[in-house]
Amino acid sequence: MTNHNSAEPAGADTCRVCQEFDLAEAVARSERDESRATDCRVLRRRHRAAEHGEHAEHGEQP
């Protein structure tokens, strides 16, 4: 299983919304629902960009 969370921005590990997206992705992957897992990653990335100031494509701070 690939960890798509290797570049955690500051505070993302304690952010409830980020944790909920991580859990939803894990559930989707356990159910072999790759489409839903991808949706979770996209939504988490957008959330991080909006709330944590992370660059949406590369996981970098602007």
Coordinates of C-alpha atoms in Angstrom, one line a residue:
M1 CA 0.0 0.0 0.0
T2 CA 1.4 3.4 -1.0
N3 CA 1.4 6.2 1.5
H4 CA 0.3 9.3 -0.2
N5 CA 0.8 11.4 3.0
S6 CA 4.6 11.4 3.1
A7 CA 4.8 15.2 2.9
E8 CA 2.6 16.3 5.8
P9 CA 2.4 20.1 6.1
A10 CA 2.6 21.5 9.6
G11 CA -0.6 20.9 11.6
A12 CA -2.1 18.5 9.1
D13 CA -1.4 15.5 11.3
T14 CA -3.6 17.1 14.0
C15 CA -6.3 18.6 11.7
R16 CA -9.6 16.7 12.1
V17 CA -10.6 17.2 8.4
C18 CA -7.2 15.8 7.2
Q19 CA -7.7 12.9 9.5
E20 CA -11.2 12.3 8.2
F21 CA -9.9 12.3 4.6
D22 CA -7.1 9.8 5.6
L23 CA -9.7 7.5 7.3
A24 CA -12.1 7.7 4.3
E25 CA -9.3 6.9 1.9
A26 CA -8.2 3.9 4.0
V27 CA -11.7 2.6 4.1
A28 CA -12.1 3.0 0.4
R29 CA -8.8 1.2 -0.3
S30 CA -9.9 -1.6 2.1
E31 CA -13.0 -2.0 0.0
R32 CA -10.9 -1.8 -3.2
D33 CA -12.8 1.3 -4.3
E34 CA -9.9 3.1 -6.0
S35 CA -12.2 5.8 -7.4
R36 CA -13.4 6.8 -4.0
A37 CA -9.8 6.6 -2.6
T38 CA -8.7 9.0 -5.4
D39 CA -11.6 11.3 -4.6
C40 CA -10.4 11.4 -1.0
R41 CA -6.8 12.3 -2.0
V42 CA -8.0 15.1 -4.3
L43 CA -10.3 16.5 -1.6
R44 CA -7.6 16.3 1.0
R45 CA -5.1 18.0 -1.3
R46 CA -7.6 20.8 -2.0
H47 CA -8.3 21.2 1.8
R48 CA -4.6 21.4 2.6
A49 CA -4.1 24.0 -0.1
A50 CA -7.0 26.1 1.3
E51 CA -6.6 25.6 5.0
H52 CA -2.9 24.8 5.5
G53 CA -1.3 26.9 2.7
E54 CA 0.1 23.9 0.9
H55 CA 0.7 24.1 -2.8
A56 CA -2.1 21.9 -4.2
E57 CA 0.0 20.0 -6.8
H58 CA 3.4 19.4 -5.2
G59 CA 2.8 19.4 -1.5
E60 CA 5.0 22.4 -1.1
Q61 CA 4.5 25.6 0.9
P62 CA 4.1 28.6 -1.4

